[in-house]
Amino acid sequence: MGMDGAQPVRTLIAATADGCAFLREVLAQMPETKLIAETADGRIALEQIRRMHPGLILLDISLEQMTGLAVARQAIRDLPDTPVVIVSAIDEPAYLLEALRIGVTGYLLTTIPAHDLACSIRRILAGETLFDMAFAMRTLQTLIMP
């Protein structure tokens, strides 16, 4: 059960092996979530999303078969009310801009401590759209001064 007695948010992770391990560590700090699937393969992630209808989708950019952004684009079409969050160590401005165009709920970097990432995911589950602020500011700078 979640902290408020509600059913835990069914969560899917698609990331590299290291990314999955880190995100499992993050979710272990969040009793309000329940991991239902994890994979490093984008196509498998999309199949699982369509079959399982998770309440939270955490995607890395780097996946096998298709990118996390491609998975995000389709997941948002299929489940428009489900938070889709890019969680990656990749902080390339072009990826953030594409994620914004797609309509993800957040883009968080895995370079922060697990506790901080858990806090950010909680804010997203509470209804916020959240992006790593330093990364967003660097991206904005590339638009202002290319």
PDB file of C-alpha atoms in Angstrom:
ATOM      1  CA  MET A   1       0.000   0.000   0.000  1.00  0.00           C
ATOM      2  CA  GLY A   2       1.050   3.578  -0.582  1.00  0.00           C
ATOM      3  CA  MET A   3       1.678   5.947   2.312  1.00  0.00           C
ATOM      4  CA  ASP A   4      -1.918   7.203   2.229  1.00  0.00           C
ATOM      5  CA  GLY A   5      -3.394   3.687   2.159  1.00  0.00           C
ATOM      6  CA  ALA A   6      -4.068   3.793  -1.595  1.00  0.00           C
ATOM      7  CA  GLN A   7      -2.887   1.057  -3.904  1.00  0.00           C
ATOM      8  CA  PRO A   8       0.758   1.540  -4.938  1.00  0.00           C
ATOM      9  CA  VAL A   9       1.395   3.134  -8.320  1.00  0.00           C
ATOM     10  CA  ARG A  10       2.257   0.348 -10.749  1.00  0.00           C
ATOM     11  CA  THR A  11       5.611   1.351 -12.235  1.00  0.00           C
ATOM     12  CA  LEU A  12       7.490   0.232 -15.342  1.00  0.00           C
ATOM     13  CA  ILE A  13      11.231   0.838 -15.834  1.00  0.00           C
ATOM     14  CA  ALA A  14      13.001   0.721 -19.198  1.00  0.00           C
ATOM     15  CA  ALA A  15      16.725   1.377 -18.818  1.00  0.00           C
ATOM     16  CA  THR A  16      20.163  -0.161 -19.130  1.00  0.00           C
ATOM     17  CA  ALA A  17      21.074  -2.810 -16.548  1.00  0.00           C
ATOM     18  CA  ASP A  18      22.832  -0.191 -14.393  1.00  0.00           C
ATOM     19  CA  GLY A  19      19.925   2.204 -14.840  1.00  0.00           C
ATOM     20  CA  CYS A  20      17.413  -0.454 -13.804  1.00  0.00           C
ATOM     21  CA  ALA A  21      19.466  -1.242 -10.691  1.00  0.00           C
ATOM     22  CA  PHE A  22      19.614   2.444  -9.714  1.00  0.00           C
ATOM     23  CA  LEU A  23      15.895   2.972 -10.352  1.00  0.00           C
ATOM     24  CA  ARG A  24      15.056  -0.132  -8.285  1.00  0.00           C
ATOM     25  CA  GLU A  25      17.053   1.495  -5.466  1.00  0.00           C
ATOM     26  CA  VAL A  26      15.019   4.689  -5.920  1.00  0.00           C
ATOM     27  CA  LEU A  27      11.683   2.845  -5.954  1.00  0.00           C
ATOM     28  CA  ALA A  28      12.693   0.864  -2.842  1.00  0.00           C
ATOM     29  CA  GLN A  29      12.502   4.212  -1.003  1.00  0.00           C
ATOM     30  CA  MET A  30       8.990   4.782  -2.332  1.00  0.00           C
ATOM     31  CA  PRO A  31       6.395   2.446  -0.791  1.00  0.00           C
ATOM     32  CA  GLU A  32       3.773   4.302  -2.813  1.00  0.00           C
ATOM     33  CA  THR A  33       5.116   2.581  -5.959  1.00  0.00           C
ATOM     34  CA  LYS A  34       5.244  -1.048  -7.053  1.00  0.00           C
ATOM     35  CA  LEU A  35       7.641  -2.215  -9.766  1.00  0.00           C
ATOM     36  CA  ILE A  36       5.667  -4.334 -12.245  1.00  0.00           C
ATOM     37  CA  ALA A  37       8.173  -4.648 -15.110  1.00  0.00           C
ATOM     38  CA  GLU A  38      11.677  -3.713 -16.167  1.00  0.00           C
ATOM     39  CA  THR A  39      13.561  -4.130 -19.403  1.00  0.00           C
ATOM     40  CA  ALA A  40      16.489  -2.702 -21.353  1.00  0.00           C
ATOM     41  CA  ASP A  41      14.647  -3.152 -24.672  1.00  0.00           C
ATOM     42  CA  GLY A  42      12.458  -0.345 -26.018  1.00  0.00           C
ATOM     43  CA  ARG A  43      10.200  -2.629 -28.067  1.00  0.00           C
ATOM     44  CA  ILE A  44       9.584  -4.899 -25.091  1.00  0.00           C
ATOM     45  CA  ALA A  45       8.903  -1.832 -22.936  1.00  0.00           C
ATOM     46  CA  LEU A  46       6.257  -0.646 -25.389  1.00  0.00           C
ATOM     47  CA  GLU A  47       4.624  -4.095 -25.455  1.00  0.00           C
ATOM     48  CA  GLN A  48       4.592  -4.172 -21.633  1.00  0.00           C
ATOM     49  CA  ILE A  49       3.165  -0.635 -21.457  1.00  0.00           C
ATOM     50  CA  ARG A  50       0.331  -1.592 -23.814  1.00  0.00           C
ATOM     51  CA  ARG A  51      -0.383  -4.841 -21.977  1.00  0.00           C
ATOM     52  CA  MET A  52       0.068  -3.758 -18.337  1.00  0.00           C
ATOM     53  CA  HIS A  53      -1.094  -0.101 -18.370  1.00  0.00           C
ATOM     54  CA  PRO A  54       1.346   1.091 -15.668  1.00  0.00           C
ATOM     55  CA  GLY A  55       0.566   4.179 -13.606  1.00  0.00           C
ATOM     56  CA  LEU A  56       4.139   5.507 -13.958  1.00  0.00           C
ATOM     57  CA  ILE A  57       6.656   4.966 -16.760  1.00  0.00           C
ATOM     58  CA  LEU A  58      10.373   5.637 -16.174  1.00  0.00           C
ATOM     59  CA  LEU A  59      12.497   5.578 -19.343  1.00  0.00           C
ATOM     60  CA  ASP A  60      16.189   5.985 -20.062  1.00  0.00           C
ATOM     61  CA  ILE A  61      17.188   7.521 -23.396  1.00  0.00           C
ATOM     62  CA  SER A  62      19.499   4.595 -24.256  1.00  0.00           C
ATOM     63  CA  LEU A  63      17.521   1.415 -24.843  1.00  0.00           C
ATOM     64  CA  GLU A  64      17.933  -1.556 -27.158  1.00  0.00           C
ATOM     65  CA  GLN A  65      15.810  -1.689 -30.351  1.00  0.00           C
ATOM     66  CA  MET A  66      14.316   1.824 -29.976  1.00  0.00           C
ATOM     67  CA  THR A  67      15.159   4.929 -27.951  1.00  0.00           C
ATOM     68  CA  GLY A  68      13.444   5.975 -24.756  1.00  0.00           C
ATOM     69  CA  LEU A  69      12.138   9.039 -26.598  1.00  0.00           C
ATOM     70  CA  ALA A  70      10.475   6.839 -29.241  1.00  0.00           C
ATOM     71  CA  VAL A  71       8.924   4.732 -26.474  1.00  0.00           C
ATOM     72  CA  ALA A  72       7.798   7.900 -24.676  1.00  0.00           C
ATOM     73  CA  ARG A  73       6.140   9.284 -27.818  1.00  0.00           C
ATOM     74  CA  GLN A  74       4.066   6.132 -28.295  1.00  0.00           C
ATOM     75  CA  ALA A  75       3.354   5.635 -24.571  1.00  0.00           C
ATOM     76  CA  ILE A  76       1.966   9.178 -24.331  1.00  0.00           C
ATOM     77  CA  ARG A  77      -0.315   8.470 -27.312  1.00  0.00           C
ATOM     78  CA  ASP A  78      -1.485   5.164 -25.820  1.00  0.00           C
ATOM     79  CA  LEU A  79      -1.801   6.289 -22.170  1.00  0.00           C
ATOM     80  CA  PRO A  80      -2.156  10.092 -22.200  1.00  0.00           C
ATOM     81  CA  ASP A  81      -2.955  10.348 -18.473  1.00  0.00           C
ATOM     82  CA  THR A  82       0.066   8.302 -17.336  1.00  0.00           C
ATOM     83  CA  PRO A  83       3.200  10.169 -16.226  1.00  0.00           C
ATOM     84  CA  VAL A  84       6.068   9.363 -18.602  1.00  0.00           C
ATOM     85  CA  VAL A  85       9.423  10.436 -17.182  1.00  0.00           C
ATOM     86  CA  ILE A  86      12.829  10.345 -18.860  1.00  0.00           C
ATOM     87  CA  VAL A  87      15.367   9.323 -16.203  1.00  0.00           C
ATOM     88  CA  SER A  88      18.843   9.301 -17.708  1.00  0.00           C
ATOM     89  CA  ALA A  89      22.466  10.307 -17.266  1.00  0.00           C
ATOM     90  CA  ILE A  90      22.333  11.840 -20.759  1.00  0.00           C
ATOM     91  CA  ASP A  91      22.093  15.611 -20.540  1.00  0.00           C
ATOM     92  CA  GLU A  92      22.204  16.596 -24.208  1.00  0.00           C
ATOM     93  CA  PRO A  93      20.021  19.660 -24.881  1.00  0.00           C
ATOM     94  CA  ALA A  94      18.618  18.140 -28.096  1.00  0.00           C
ATOM     95  CA  TYR A  95      17.159  15.258 -26.076  1.00  0.00           C
ATOM     96  CA  LEU A  96      15.496  17.584 -23.587  1.00  0.00           C
ATOM     97  CA  LEU A  97      13.999  19.656 -26.400  1.00  0.00           C
ATOM     98  CA  GLU A  98      12.655  16.520 -28.087  1.00  0.00           C
ATOM     99  CA  ALA A  99      11.268  15.281 -24.753  1.00  0.00           C
ATOM    100  CA  LEU A 100       9.449  18.603 -24.346  1.00  0.00           C
ATOM    101  CA  ARG A 101       8.018  18.331 -27.876  1.00  0.00           C
ATOM    102  CA  ILE A 102       6.811  14.810 -27.142  1.00  0.00           C
ATOM    103  CA  GLY A 103       5.137  15.941 -23.921  1.00  0.00           C
ATOM    104  CA  VAL A 104       6.909  13.954 -21.210  1.00  0.00           C
ATOM    105  CA  THR A 105       6.007  14.677 -17.606  1.00  0.00           C
ATOM    106  CA  GLY A 106       9.628  15.055 -16.571  1.00  0.00           C
ATOM    107  CA  TYR A 107      13.287  14.698 -17.488  1.00  0.00           C
ATOM    108  CA  LEU A 108      15.418  13.850 -14.465  1.00  0.00           C
ATOM    109  CA  LEU A 109      19.121  13.053 -14.344  1.00  0.00           C
ATOM    110  CA  THR A 110      20.448   9.912 -12.683  1.00  0.00           C
ATOM    111  CA  THR A 111      23.524  11.841 -11.591  1.00  0.00           C
ATOM    112  CA  ILE A 112      21.676  12.913  -8.417  1.00  0.00           C
ATOM    113  CA  PRO A 113      21.389  10.793  -5.249  1.00  0.00           C
ATOM    114  CA  ALA A 114      18.631   8.165  -5.152  1.00  0.00           C
ATOM    115  CA  HIS A 115      16.834  10.006  -2.326  1.00  0.00           C
ATOM    116  CA  ASP A 116      16.658  13.231  -4.373  1.00  0.00           C
ATOM    117  CA  LEU A 117      15.391  11.358  -7.408  1.00  0.00           C
ATOM    118  CA  ALA A 118      12.713   9.688  -5.253  1.00  0.00           C
ATOM    119  CA  CYS A 119      11.600  13.140  -4.039  1.00  0.00           C
ATOM    120  CA  SER A 120      11.367  14.371  -7.633  1.00  0.00           C
ATOM    121  CA  ILE A 121       9.331  11.347  -8.729  1.00  0.00           C
ATOM    122  CA  ARG A 122       6.978  11.911  -5.778  1.00  0.00           C
ATOM    123  CA  ARG A 123       6.407  15.475  -6.991  1.00  0.00           C
ATOM    124  CA  ILE A 124       5.568  14.140 -10.450  1.00  0.00           C
ATOM    125  CA  LEU A 125       3.134  11.627  -8.940  1.00  0.00           C
ATOM    126  CA  ALA A 126       1.530  14.559  -7.094  1.00  0.00           C
ATOM    127  CA  GLY A 127       0.801  16.175 -10.449  1.00  0.00           C
ATOM    128  CA  GLU A 128       3.843  18.330 -11.200  1.00  0.00           C
ATOM    129  CA  THR A 129       5.802  18.430 -14.433  1.00  0.00           C
ATOM    130  CA  LEU A 130       9.450  18.460 -13.457  1.00  0.00           C
ATOM    131  CA  PHE A 131      12.757  18.888 -15.263  1.00  0.00           C
ATOM    132  CA  ASP A 132      16.276  18.956 -13.859  1.00  0.00           C
ATOM    133  CA  MET A 133      16.697  22.712 -13.396  1.00  0.00           C
ATOM    134  CA  ALA A 134      20.438  22.996 -14.140  1.00  0.00           C
ATOM    135  CA  PHE A 135      20.019  20.896 -17.291  1.00  0.00           C
ATOM    136  CA  ALA A 136      17.003  22.960 -18.383  1.00  0.00           C
ATOM    137  CA  MET A 137      18.954  26.193 -17.878  1.00  0.00           C
ATOM    138  CA  ARG A 138      21.915  24.877 -19.932  1.00  0.00           C
ATOM    139  CA  THR A 139      19.471  23.868 -22.665  1.00  0.00           C
ATOM    140  CA  LEU A 140      17.867  27.305 -22.610  1.00  0.00           C
ATOM    141  CA  GLN A 141      21.320  28.871 -22.978  1.00  0.00           C
ATOM    142  CA  THR A 142      21.895  26.854 -26.173  1.00  0.00           C
ATOM    143  CA  LEU A 143      18.703  28.341 -27.604  1.00  0.00           C
ATOM    144  CA  ILE A 144      19.620  31.888 -26.621  1.00  0.00           C
ATOM    145  CA  MET A 145      23.287  31.707 -27.648  1.00  0.00           C
ATOM    146  CA  PRO A 146      23.717  28.896 -30.181  1.00  0.00           C
TER     147      PRO A 146
END
